[in-house]
Amino acid sequence: MTDHVSRQFETLDRAQRAALAKLTQGVSPYAIAAACLDWTVHFAMSPGVQADLMLRAADNAKKLSLYAAARMAGDRPEPPFPANGWTSFQEDPLWSELPLDLLRQWHLGLSQLASFAAQAPRGMETVDQTRVNFMTRQLMDALAPWSNPVLNPDIWQHTLKEGGANLLRGVQNFAEDALRETSGKLPVGAEAFKIGETIAASRGKVVFRNHLMELLCYSPATDAVRAEPVLLVPAWIMKFYILDLSHHNSLVRFLTERGHTVFMVSWRNPTEADRDIRFDDYRTDGVMAALNEISRLMPERAIHACGYCLGGTILAIAAATMARDGDKRLATLSLLAAQTDFSEAGDLMLFVDDSQVAFLEDMMWDQGVLDTRQMAGAFRLLRSNDLIVAPFIREYILGEREPMTDLMAWNADQTRMPYLMHAQYLRSLFLENRLTAGRYAVEGKVIALRDIDAPVFLVGTEKDHIAPWQSVYKFRLFADTEVTFVLTSGGHNAGIVSEPGHAHRSYRIGTSHHDDKYSDPESWARAAELREGSWWLAWADWLAARSSSEMTTPPLWEAMPDLGPAPGTYVYS
């Protein structure tokens, strides 16, 4: 009876926390309060930091006064406070003219002081210091004069020029977006990109289906193909067709035109009924099920396996398990913007500690899934200027619609995450970093990345805030095989969708072998070869060099199972 009553009280607590989590978009109030308290206590115990801050404030005031006097006298001295690069609104030429120049310099000086105050106290918990620094930056951005519609010259110039018509369009845009959001419709313009017609339109068919995924096989585009097929494993946090967007930037088309037989995993979008799907189910019923089906269709063929983002993480786990168990089917392993070590996992660590994970677990326990809006809200918060402030000003004040692209339409087609799977993922990898600590067990036995002996092609992107390239690069610390690392321009998505001919693309590339000494990320970047253009071409050459030299006839298309045409049915879920 006591245990039963205790469980009832626990259920009450979880329900209360779940209701609160929905209001805060999954952000734990304790995590914020603890960070603020940690900073307050340590700042109060740091008279030296307080004195330093006051001296810096006095020095900033002196610099600003001298600069203001020089500007009013008609001179143009060097600004005392450089632009912080946090927002593009500082780039408007009018911010260099009086009186806006002085207002900008005042705010930049204040931001400099706030940043120093947030980071200066010694002894704070690392995660608390990171959170305080993040919140300080968010606050200073919110108070910035260029975020103020009345002060921003780009805004009032447009408003005066159009007689306020931009504000009317902005209201209409806001109303339209709100209506679409509440009705579950995609953003304006996304309807022009139709799955199976203009995007995800590569010719193929579903050759295998289970409760978790569909396996697509794409029609060969050449008379002869390479013996080793390619398996693409995207993350289930996204729809697969980021790798098969429009005709010009489809990675699937790029590979088939170079003689590869391409298979793709298309994950089913989970519902509340899938709450108990485990993280390891994505290995067994996803990666391994796909490999087993490919081996059945194309027996005795080695396989080039490629994973993107979380798909790369589960593929690395599968590869290490296969290596442990003596399964030699992988010809190569390619990991795109995929982390295996989570000790420096970037801005997402702002939302990961015991309190925060427990808070998210209670919310997902109530819902059965982590909802698309909650995930999108966390990602927008990490880049509030680019993903919240700038779009708000552009669309709702300037009244301008950003032209929809295939990548934007794909990004709006969001997915959910099962409760149990996401809880296990956050705890075992983000929170406890078991995979590289020698504590990640599969089927009761620990696995190690160093057991992987297939050559590895590793890709990081320069502006990735989800999987920072330095974190992706650390795979080299735990590998005991040949690793070719590519650092490409762009971010987590745009850096991967980097087809040949894409303007302003470049990458650095270098290969480490079994006996090479380790080089830290920054040293590697300074020494690596810089190439202009798309990294896809380097990857194609790398795959070709590790494939059989002789081409072969494509697998008999008519003999393959046909459960429906690509892109399948799960992509619509």
Coordinates of C-alpha atoms in Angstrom, one line a residue:
M1 CA 0.0 0.0 0.0
T2 CA 2.8 2.4 0.9
D3 CA 4.6 1.8 -2.4
H4 CA 1.3 2.3 -4.3
V5 CA 0.7 5.6 -2.5
S6 CA 4.3 6.7 -3.1
R7 CA 3.9 6.0 -6.9
Q8 CA 0.7 8.1 -6.9
F9 CA 2.5 11.0 -5.3
E10 CA 5.3 10.6 -7.8
T11 CA 2.8 10.7 -10.6
L12 CA 1.4 13.9 -9.2
D13 CA 4.8 15.5 -9.1
R14 CA 5.6 14.4 -12.7
A15 CA 2.3 15.7 -13.9
Q16 CA 2.8 19.0 -12.3
R17 CA 6.3 19.3 -13.7
A18 CA 5.1 18.3 -17.1
A19 CA 2.5 21.0 -17.1
L20 CA 5.1 23.6 -16.1
A21 CA 7.5 22.3 -18.8
K22 CA 4.9 22.9 -21.5
L23 CA 4.8 26.6 -20.5
T24 CA 8.6 26.9 -20.5
Q25 CA 9.2 24.9 -23.7
G26 CA 11.0 22.3 -21.6
V27 CA 13.5 24.7 -20.0
S28 CA 13.9 23.9 -16.3
P29 CA 13.2 26.9 -14.0
Y30 CA 15.7 25.4 -11.5
A31 CA 18.4 25.3 -14.1
I32 CA 18.0 29.0 -14.7
A33 CA 17.6 29.9 -11.0
A34 CA 20.6 27.8 -10.0
A35 CA 22.8 29.5 -12.5
C36 CA 21.7 33.0 -11.4
L37 CA 22.2 32.1 -7.7
D38 CA 25.6 30.5 -8.4
W39 CA 26.7 33.7 -10.2
T40 CA 25.2 36.0 -7.5
V41 CA 27.0 34.2 -4.6
H42 CA 30.3 34.1 -6.4
F43 CA 30.1 37.7 -7.6
A44 CA 29.2 38.8 -4.1
M45 CA 32.3 37.0 -2.8
S46 CA 34.6 38.6 -5.3
P47 CA 35.5 42.2 -4.3
G48 CA 38.3 42.2 -6.7
V49 CA 36.0 41.4 -9.6
Q50 CA 33.6 44.1 -8.4
A51 CA 36.4 46.7 -8.3
D52 CA 37.7 45.6 -11.7
L53 CA 34.2 46.0 -13.1
M54 CA 33.8 49.5 -11.7
L55 CA 37.2 50.5 -13.1
R56 CA 36.3 49.1 -16.5
A57 CA 33.0 51.0 -16.4
A58 CA 34.8 54.3 -15.6
D59 CA 37.3 53.6 -18.3
N60 CA 34.4 52.9 -20.8
A61 CA 32.7 56.1 -19.8
K62 CA 35.9 58.1 -20.4
K63 CA 36.4 56.5 -23.8
L64 CA 32.8 57.1 -24.8
S65 CA 33.0 60.8 -23.7
L66 CA 36.2 61.4 -25.6
Y67 CA 34.8 59.7 -28.7
A68 CA 31.5 61.7 -28.4
A69 CA 33.4 65.0 -28.1
A70 CA 35.6 64.1 -31.2
R71 CA 32.6 63.2 -33.2
M72 CA 30.7 66.4 -32.4
A73 CA 33.8 68.3 -33.4
G74 CA 33.5 66.8 -36.8
D75 CA 36.3 64.2 -36.5
R76 CA 36.0 60.4 -37.2
P77 CA 38.3 58.7 -34.7
E78 CA 38.5 54.9 -34.3
P79 CA 35.4 53.7 -32.4
P80 CA 36.3 52.6 -28.8
F81 CA 34.1 49.5 -28.9
P82 CA 34.2 47.2 -31.9
A83 CA 31.1 45.6 -33.3
N84 CA 30.4 42.3 -31.4
G85 CA 29.1 40.5 -34.5
W86 CA 26.0 39.3 -32.7
T87 CA 23.6 40.8 -35.2
S88 CA 23.6 42.1 -38.8
F89 CA 21.6 45.1 -37.9
Q90 CA 24.8 46.8 -36.8
E91 CA 26.0 46.9 -40.4
D92 CA 23.5 49.6 -41.6
P93 CA 25.6 52.6 -42.6
L94 CA 23.4 55.0 -40.5
W95 CA 24.7 53.3 -37.3
S96 CA 28.0 55.1 -38.1
E97 CA 26.3 58.5 -38.2
L98 CA 25.3 60.8 -35.3
P99 CA 23.4 60.3 -33.1
L100 CA 23.0 56.6 -33.7
D101 CA 26.8 56.0 -33.7
L102 CA 27.0 57.2 -30.0
L103 CA 24.0 55.0 -29.1
R104 CA 25.6 52.0 -30.7
Q105 CA 28.9 52.6 -29.0
W106 CA 27.2 53.0 -25.6
H107 CA 25.4 49.7 -26.0
L108 CA 28.6 47.9 -27.2
G109 CA 30.5 49.2 -24.2
L110 CA 27.7 48.1 -21.9
S111 CA 27.6 44.6 -23.6
Q112 CA 31.4 44.3 -23.1
L113 CA 31.0 45.1 -19.3
A114 CA 28.1 42.6 -19.0
S115 CA 30.0 39.9 -20.7
F116 CA 33.0 40.4 -18.4
A117 CA 30.7 40.4 -15.3
A118 CA 29.1 37.2 -16.4
Q119 CA 32.4 35.3 -16.8
A120 CA 34.7 36.9 -14.2
P121 CA 33.7 35.2 -10.9
R122 CA 35.9 32.2 -10.1
G123 CA 34.5 29.0 -8.7
M124 CA 31.2 28.8 -10.6
E125 CA 30.0 25.5 -12.0
T126 CA 30.9 25.4 -15.6
V127 CA 27.4 24.8 -16.9
D128 CA 26.1 27.7 -14.7
Q129 CA 28.8 30.0 -16.1
T130 CA 27.9 29.0 -19.6
R131 CA 24.2 29.6 -18.9
V132 CA 24.8 33.0 -17.3
N133 CA 26.9 34.1 -20.2
F134 CA 24.2 32.9 -22.7
M135 CA 21.4 34.6 -20.8
T136 CA 23.5 37.8 -20.6
R137 CA 24.0 37.8 -24.3
Q138 CA 20.3 37.2 -24.9
L139 CA 19.4 40.1 -22.5
M140 CA 21.8 42.5 -24.2
D141 CA 20.5 41.5 -27.6
A142 CA 16.9 42.2 -26.4
L143 CA 17.9 45.6 -25.1
A144 CA 20.0 46.5 -28.1
P145 CA 19.0 49.7 -29.9
W146 CA 19.0 47.9 -33.3
S147 CA 16.3 45.5 -31.9
N148 CA 14.2 48.6 -31.2
P149 CA 11.7 49.3 -34.1
V150 CA 11.7 53.0 -33.2
L151 CA 15.5 53.4 -33.3
N152 CA 16.5 51.0 -36.1
P153 CA 17.0 53.2 -39.2
D154 CA 16.3 50.3 -41.6
I155 CA 12.8 50.1 -40.0
W156 CA 11.8 53.8 -39.9
Q157 CA 13.3 54.5 -43.3
H158 CA 11.1 51.8 -44.8
T159 CA 8.1 53.0 -42.8
L160 CA 8.5 56.6 -43.9
K161 CA 9.2 55.6 -47.5
E162 CA 6.1 53.4 -47.7
G163 CA 3.8 55.5 -45.6
G164 CA 3.3 52.7 -43.1
A165 CA 2.3 50.2 -45.7
N166 CA 5.0 47.8 -44.5
L167 CA 3.4 47.8 -41.0
L168 CA 0.1 46.8 -42.6
R169 CA 1.8 44.0 -44.5
G170 CA 3.5 42.9 -41.3
V171 CA 0.2 42.6 -39.5
Q172 CA -1.2 40.6 -42.3
N173 CA 1.9 38.4 -42.3
F174 CA 1.6 37.8 -38.6
A175 CA -2.1 37.0 -38.8
E176 CA -1.5 34.5 -41.7
D177 CA 1.4 32.8 -39.9
A178 CA -0.6 32.6 -36.6
L179 CA -3.5 31.0 -38.5
R180 CA -1.1 28.5 -40.2
E181 CA 0.6 27.7 -37.0
T182 CA -2.7 26.9 -35.1
S183 CA -4.0 24.9 -38.0
G184 CA -0.8 22.9 -38.4
K185 CA -0.1 24.1 -41.9
L186 CA 3.4 24.6 -43.3
P187 CA 4.8 28.2 -43.7
V188 CA 3.9 30.4 -46.6
G189 CA 5.6 29.2 -49.8
A190 CA 6.3 25.7 -48.6
E191 CA 3.4 24.3 -50.6
A192 CA 5.5 25.0 -53.8
F193 CA 7.8 22.2 -52.7
K194 CA 5.8 19.0 -53.1
I195 CA 7.3 15.7 -51.7
G196 CA 7.7 13.2 -54.5
E197 CA 7.3 15.9 -57.2
T198 CA 9.7 18.8 -56.7
I199 CA 11.6 17.5 -53.7
A200 CA 12.4 13.9 -52.7
A201 CA 11.7 13.0 -56.3
S202 CA 14.6 10.7 -57.2
R203 CA 13.3 7.6 -58.9
G204 CA 13.2 4.5 -56.6
K205 CA 11.1 2.2 -54.5
V206 CA 10.5 0.9 -51.0
V207 CA 12.2 -2.5 -50.7
F208 CA 11.7 -3.1 -47.0
R209 CA 9.4 -1.8 -44.3
N210 CA 9.1 -2.3 -40.5
H211 CA 7.5 -0.5 -37.7
L212 CA 10.4 2.0 -37.5
M213 CA 11.6 2.7 -41.0
E214 CA 11.3 2.2 -44.7
L215 CA 14.3 1.2 -46.8
L216 CA 14.4 3.0 -50.2
C217 CA 16.4 1.8 -53.1
Y218 CA 17.1 4.3 -55.9
S219 CA 17.1 3.4 -59.6
P220 CA 20.6 3.2 -61.1
A221 CA 21.5 6.1 -63.3
T222 CA 24.4 4.4 -65.2
D223 CA 24.8 1.3 -67.3
A224 CA 27.4 -0.1 -64.9
V225 CA 27.7 0.4 -61.1
R226 CA 30.2 0.0 -58.4
A227 CA 30.0 -3.3 -56.6
E228 CA 29.6 -1.8 -53.2
P229 CA 26.2 -0.2 -52.5
V230 CA 25.8 3.0 -50.4
L231 CA 23.5 3.1 -47.4
L232 CA 22.4 6.6 -46.2
V233 CA 21.2 6.9 -42.6
P234 CA 19.7 10.3 -41.8
A235 CA 18.8 11.4 -38.3
W236 CA 15.2 10.7 -37.1
I237 CA 15.1 14.2 -35.8
M238 CA 14.6 15.2 -39.5
K239 CA 12.9 13.9 -42.6
F240 CA 15.3 12.0 -44.9
Y241 CA 14.9 14.1 -48.0
I242 CA 17.4 16.7 -46.9
L243 CA 19.7 14.3 -48.7
D244 CA 17.3 14.2 -51.7
L245 CA 16.1 17.8 -52.1
S246 CA 15.7 19.4 -55.5
H247 CA 17.2 17.9 -58.7
H248 CA 20.3 20.2 -58.5
N249 CA 21.2 19.6 -54.9
S250 CA 20.2 16.0 -54.3
L251 CA 23.0 13.9 -52.8
V252 CA 21.1 10.8 -53.9
R253 CA 21.2 11.9 -57.6
F254 CA 24.9 12.9 -57.2
L255 CA 25.8 9.4 -56.0
T256 CA 23.6 7.5 -58.5
E257 CA 25.1 9.5 -61.4
R258 CA 28.5 8.4 -60.3
G259 CA 27.7 4.7 -60.5
H260 CA 26.6 4.0 -56.9
T261 CA 23.6 1.8 -55.9
V262 CA 22.0 4.0 -53.2
F263 CA 19.8 2.9 -50.3
M264 CA 18.2 5.3 -47.9
V265 CA 16.5 4.9 -44.5
S266 CA 13.3 6.8 -44.1
W267 CA 12.2 6.9 -40.5
R268 CA 8.6 6.8 -39.4
N269 CA 7.5 9.9 -37.4
P270 CA 6.6 8.5 -33.9
T271 CA 3.4 9.3 -32.1
E272 CA 2.4 9.0 -28.5
A273 CA 1.8 5.3 -29.0
D274 CA 5.5 4.9 -29.7
R275 CA 6.6 6.3 -26.3
D276 CA 8.5 3.1 -25.3
I277 CA 10.7 2.8 -28.4
R278 CA 14.2 2.5 -27.1
F279 CA 17.4 4.3 -28.4
D280 CA 18.9 0.9 -29.3
D281 CA 15.8 0.1 -31.4
Y282 CA 17.1 2.6 -34.0
R283 CA 20.2 0.4 -34.2
T284 CA 18.5 -3.0 -34.4
D285 CA 15.4 -2.2 -36.3
G286 CA 16.9 0.7 -38.2
V287 CA 20.6 0.4 -39.1
M288 CA 21.0 -3.3 -38.7
A289 CA 17.7 -4.1 -40.4
A290 CA 18.7 -2.0 -43.4
L291 CA 22.1 -3.6 -43.6
N292 CA 20.6 -7.1 -43.3
E293 CA 18.1 -6.4 -46.1
I294 CA 20.8 -4.9 -48.4
S295 CA 23.0 -8.0 -47.7
R296 CA 20.0 -10.2 -48.7
L297 CA 19.4 -8.3 -51.9
M298 CA 23.1 -8.0 -52.8
P299 CA 24.8 -10.9 -51.1
E300 CA 28.5 -10.9 -50.4
R301 CA 28.9 -7.2 -51.1
A302 CA 30.7 -4.9 -48.7
I303 CA 28.6 -1.7 -48.0
H304 CA 29.6 2.0 -47.8
A305 CA 27.6 3.2 -44.8
C306 CA 27.0 7.0 -44.3
G307 CA 25.2 8.6 -41.3
Y308 CA 24.1 12.2 -40.9
C309 CA 23.7 13.9 -37.5
L310 CA 22.1 11.6 -35.0
G311 CA 21.9 9.0 -37.8
G312 CA 25.7 9.1 -37.8
T313 CA 25.9 8.6 -34.0
I314 CA 23.7 5.5 -34.1
L315 CA 25.7 4.3 -37.2
A316 CA 29.0 4.6 -35.3
I317 CA 27.5 2.6 -32.4
A318 CA 26.3 0.0 -34.9
A319 CA 29.7 -0.1 -36.6
A320 CA 31.5 -0.5 -33.2
T321 CA 29.1 -3.3 -32.3
M322 CA 29.7 -5.0 -35.6
A323 CA 33.5 -4.7 -35.2
R324 CA 33.2 -6.2 -31.7
D325 CA 31.2 -9.1 -33.0
G326 CA 33.4 -9.8 -36.1
D327 CA 30.9 -8.5 -38.7
K328 CA 33.0 -7.2 -41.6
R329 CA 30.3 -6.0 -43.9
L330 CA 31.3 -2.3 -43.9
A331 CA 33.6 -1.2 -46.6
T332 CA 33.8 2.3 -45.3
L333 CA 32.1 4.5 -42.7
S334 CA 31.1 8.2 -43.4
L335 CA 29.9 10.4 -40.6
L336 CA 28.4 13.8 -41.5
A337 CA 28.1 16.4 -38.7
A338 CA 27.8 13.5 -36.3
Q339 CA 29.1 13.5 -32.7
T340 CA 30.4 10.5 -30.9
D341 CA 32.0 12.4 -28.0
F342 CA 29.7 14.7 -26.1
S343 CA 32.1 16.4 -23.7
E344 CA 32.1 19.5 -25.8
A345 CA 28.7 19.2 -27.5
G346 CA 28.2 22.9 -28.0
D347 CA 25.3 25.2 -27.2
L348 CA 22.9 22.3 -26.7
M349 CA 24.7 21.5 -23.5
L350 CA 22.9 24.6 -22.1
F351 CA 19.9 22.4 -21.8
V352 CA 21.6 19.3 -20.4
D353 CA 22.1 18.5 -16.8
D354 CA 20.3 16.2 -14.3
S355 CA 17.7 18.8 -13.4
Q356 CA 17.1 19.7 -17.1
V357 CA 17.0 16.2 -18.3
A358 CA 14.5 15.1 -15.5
F359 CA 12.3 18.1 -16.4
L360 CA 12.3 17.1 -20.1
E361 CA 11.7 13.5 -19.2
D362 CA 8.5 14.5 -17.2
M363 CA 7.3 16.5 -20.1
M364 CA 7.9 13.6 -22.6
W365 CA 6.4 11.1 -20.1
D366 CA 3.2 13.1 -20.2
Q367 CA 3.1 13.6 -24.0
G368 CA 4.7 10.3 -25.1
V369 CA 7.0 12.3 -27.4
L370 CA 9.1 15.4 -27.6
D371 CA 7.0 17.6 -29.8
T372 CA 8.2 19.3 -33.0
R373 CA 7.5 22.8 -31.7
Q374 CA 9.4 22.2 -28.5
M375 CA 12.5 21.0 -30.4
A376 CA 12.2 23.9 -32.8
G377 CA 11.9 26.4 -29.9
A378 CA 15.1 25.2 -28.3
F379 CA 17.0 25.5 -31.6
R380 CA 15.7 29.0 -32.3
L381 CA 16.7 30.1 -28.8
L382 CA 20.3 29.1 -29.5
R383 CA 20.4 31.5 -32.5
S384 CA 17.8 34.0 -31.4
N385 CA 19.2 36.8 -33.6
D386 CA 19.1 34.8 -36.8
L387 CA 16.0 32.7 -36.1
I388 CA 13.8 35.0 -33.9
V389 CA 14.7 38.7 -33.9
A390 CA 15.7 39.0 -37.6
P391 CA 12.7 37.1 -39.0
F392 CA 10.3 39.0 -36.7
I393 CA 11.6 42.4 -37.9
R394 CA 11.8 41.4 -41.5
E395 CA 8.4 39.8 -41.8
Y396 CA 6.2 41.6 -39.2
I397 CA 7.7 45.1 -39.2
L398 CA 9.3 45.5 -42.6
G399 CA 6.5 43.4 -44.1
E400 CA 8.9 41.4 -46.3
R401 CA 8.6 37.7 -46.9
E402 CA 11.9 35.8 -47.3
P403 CA 11.6 33.6 -50.5
M404 CA 11.0 30.0 -49.6
T405 CA 13.7 27.5 -50.6
D406 CA 13.7 23.7 -50.7
L407 CA 15.9 23.6 -47.6
M408 CA 13.6 26.0 -45.7
A409 CA 10.6 23.9 -46.7
W410 CA 12.3 20.7 -45.5
N411 CA 13.2 22.4 -42.2
A412 CA 9.5 23.3 -41.6
D413 CA 8.5 19.6 -42.1
Q414 CA 9.4 18.6 -38.6
T415 CA 9.4 15.3 -36.6
R416 CA 8.9 14.1 -33.1
M417 CA 11.1 12.0 -30.7
P418 CA 9.9 9.1 -28.6
Y419 CA 9.9 9.6 -24.9
L420 CA 12.1 6.6 -23.9
M421 CA 14.5 6.9 -26.8
H422 CA 15.2 10.6 -26.2
A423 CA 15.5 10.1 -22.4
Q424 CA 18.1 7.4 -23.0
Y425 CA 19.9 9.4 -25.6
L426 CA 20.2 12.5 -23.3
R427 CA 21.3 10.5 -20.3
S428 CA 23.7 8.0 -21.8
L429 CA 25.4 10.2 -24.4
F430 CA 24.9 13.9 -23.6
L431 CA 24.8 13.7 -19.8
E432 CA 27.2 10.7 -19.1
N433 CA 29.2 10.6 -22.4
R434 CA 29.4 6.8 -22.1
L435 CA 30.4 6.0 -25.7
T436 CA 33.9 7.5 -25.4
A437 CA 34.2 6.8 -21.7
G438 CA 34.2 3.0 -22.2
R439 CA 30.8 2.6 -20.5
Y440 CA 28.4 2.2 -23.5
A441 CA 27.0 -1.3 -23.5
V442 CA 25.2 -2.9 -26.4
E443 CA 23.4 -6.2 -25.6
G444 CA 25.1 -6.4 -22.3
K445 CA 28.7 -5.9 -23.5
V446 CA 30.7 -2.6 -23.8
I447 CA 31.7 -1.4 -27.2
A448 CA 34.6 0.8 -28.3
L449 CA 35.0 3.0 -31.3
R450 CA 38.7 1.9 -31.6
D451 CA 37.5 -1.5 -32.8
I452 CA 36.2 0.0 -36.0
D453 CA 38.8 -0.9 -38.7
A454 CA 36.9 0.4 -41.8
P455 CA 38.2 3.7 -43.3
V456 CA 36.3 6.7 -42.0
F457 CA 35.3 9.9 -43.8
L458 CA 34.4 12.5 -41.2
V459 CA 32.7 15.9 -42.0
G460 CA 32.3 18.9 -39.7
T461 CA 30.8 22.3 -40.6
E462 CA 32.3 25.6 -39.6
K463 CA 29.2 27.2 -38.2
D464 CA 27.5 24.2 -36.6
H465 CA 25.8 25.1 -33.3
I466 CA 24.3 21.6 -33.0
A467 CA 27.4 19.4 -33.6
P468 CA 30.4 21.8 -33.3
W469 CA 33.1 20.7 -35.7
Q470 CA 35.7 20.5 -32.9
S471 CA 33.4 17.9 -31.2
V472 CA 32.9 16.0 -34.4
Y473 CA 36.7 16.0 -35.0
K474 CA 37.3 14.3 -31.6
F475 CA 36.3 11.0 -33.2
R476 CA 40.0 10.9 -34.2
L477 CA 41.0 10.6 -30.5
F478 CA 39.1 7.3 -30.2
A479 CA 39.7 5.8 -33.6
D480 CA 42.4 3.3 -34.5
T481 CA 41.9 3.4 -38.3
E482 CA 42.4 5.7 -41.2
V483 CA 40.3 8.9 -40.8
T484 CA 39.9 11.6 -43.4
F485 CA 38.4 14.7 -41.9
V486 CA 36.7 17.5 -43.8
L487 CA 35.9 20.9 -42.4
T488 CA 33.4 22.6 -44.7
S489 CA 32.0 26.1 -44.8
G490 CA 28.3 26.5 -43.8
G491 CA 26.3 25.2 -40.9
H492 CA 24.7 22.0 -39.7
N493 CA 22.4 21.7 -42.7
A494 CA 23.6 24.1 -45.4
G495 CA 27.2 22.8 -45.0
I496 CA 26.1 19.3 -45.7
V497 CA 23.9 20.2 -48.7
S498 CA 26.8 21.6 -50.6
E499 CA 26.4 20.4 -54.2
P500 CA 29.1 21.1 -56.8
G501 CA 28.6 24.6 -58.2
H502 CA 27.2 26.0 -55.0
A503 CA 28.6 29.5 -54.6
H504 CA 31.0 30.5 -51.8
R505 CA 31.8 26.9 -50.7
S506 CA 35.2 25.7 -49.5
Y507 CA 36.6 23.1 -47.3
R508 CA 39.7 21.9 -45.6
I509 CA 40.7 18.2 -45.8
G510 CA 43.4 16.0 -44.3
T511 CA 43.9 12.3 -43.5
S512 CA 45.4 10.6 -40.4
H513 CA 46.6 7.1 -40.5
H514 CA 47.0 4.4 -37.8
D515 CA 50.4 5.5 -36.5
D516 CA 50.0 9.3 -36.9
K517 CA 50.2 11.5 -33.8
Y518 CA 47.1 13.3 -32.7
S519 CA 46.7 16.9 -33.7
D520 CA 44.2 19.2 -31.8
P521 CA 41.4 20.7 -33.9
E522 CA 42.8 24.2 -34.3
S523 CA 46.3 23.0 -35.2
W524 CA 44.7 20.6 -37.7
A525 CA 42.7 23.5 -39.3
R526 CA 45.8 25.7 -39.7
A527 CA 47.7 22.9 -41.4
A528 CA 45.0 21.3 -43.5
E529 CA 44.7 21.8 -47.2
L530 CA 42.2 24.4 -48.2
R531 CA 40.1 23.7 -51.4
E532 CA 37.5 25.7 -53.1
G533 CA 34.2 24.1 -54.1
S534 CA 32.1 21.2 -52.8
W535 CA 33.3 18.5 -50.5
W536 CA 31.0 16.1 -52.3
L537 CA 33.6 15.7 -55.0
A538 CA 36.3 14.8 -52.5
W539 CA 33.9 12.3 -50.9
A540 CA 33.1 10.8 -54.3
D541 CA 36.8 10.3 -55.0
W542 CA 37.4 8.8 -51.6
L543 CA 34.5 6.3 -52.0
A544 CA 35.8 5.4 -55.5
A545 CA 39.3 4.7 -54.2
R546 CA 37.9 2.4 -51.6
S547 CA 35.5 0.5 -54.0
S548 CA 36.2 -2.4 -56.3
S549 CA 38.1 -1.3 -59.4
E550 CA 35.8 -3.1 -61.8
M551 CA 32.3 -1.9 -62.4
T552 CA 29.4 -4.4 -62.5
T553 CA 25.9 -4.6 -63.9
P554 CA 23.2 -3.0 -61.7
P555 CA 21.1 -5.2 -59.6
L556 CA 18.1 -6.5 -61.5
W557 CA 15.6 -3.7 -60.7
E558 CA 12.5 -5.8 -61.5
A559 CA 13.6 -8.6 -59.2
M560 CA 13.8 -6.3 -56.2
P561 CA 10.9 -6.1 -53.7
D562 CA 8.4 -3.3 -54.6
L563 CA 6.4 -2.0 -51.6
G564 CA 5.6 1.2 -53.4
P565 CA 7.4 4.0 -55.2
A566 CA 9.9 6.3 -53.5
P567 CA 9.7 8.4 -51.4
G568 CA 7.5 5.9 -49.6
T569 CA 4.8 6.5 -47.1
Y570 CA 6.6 7.2 -43.8
V571 CA 7.9 10.5 -45.2
Y572 CA 4.3 11.8 -45.0
S573 CA 3.8 10.8 -41.4

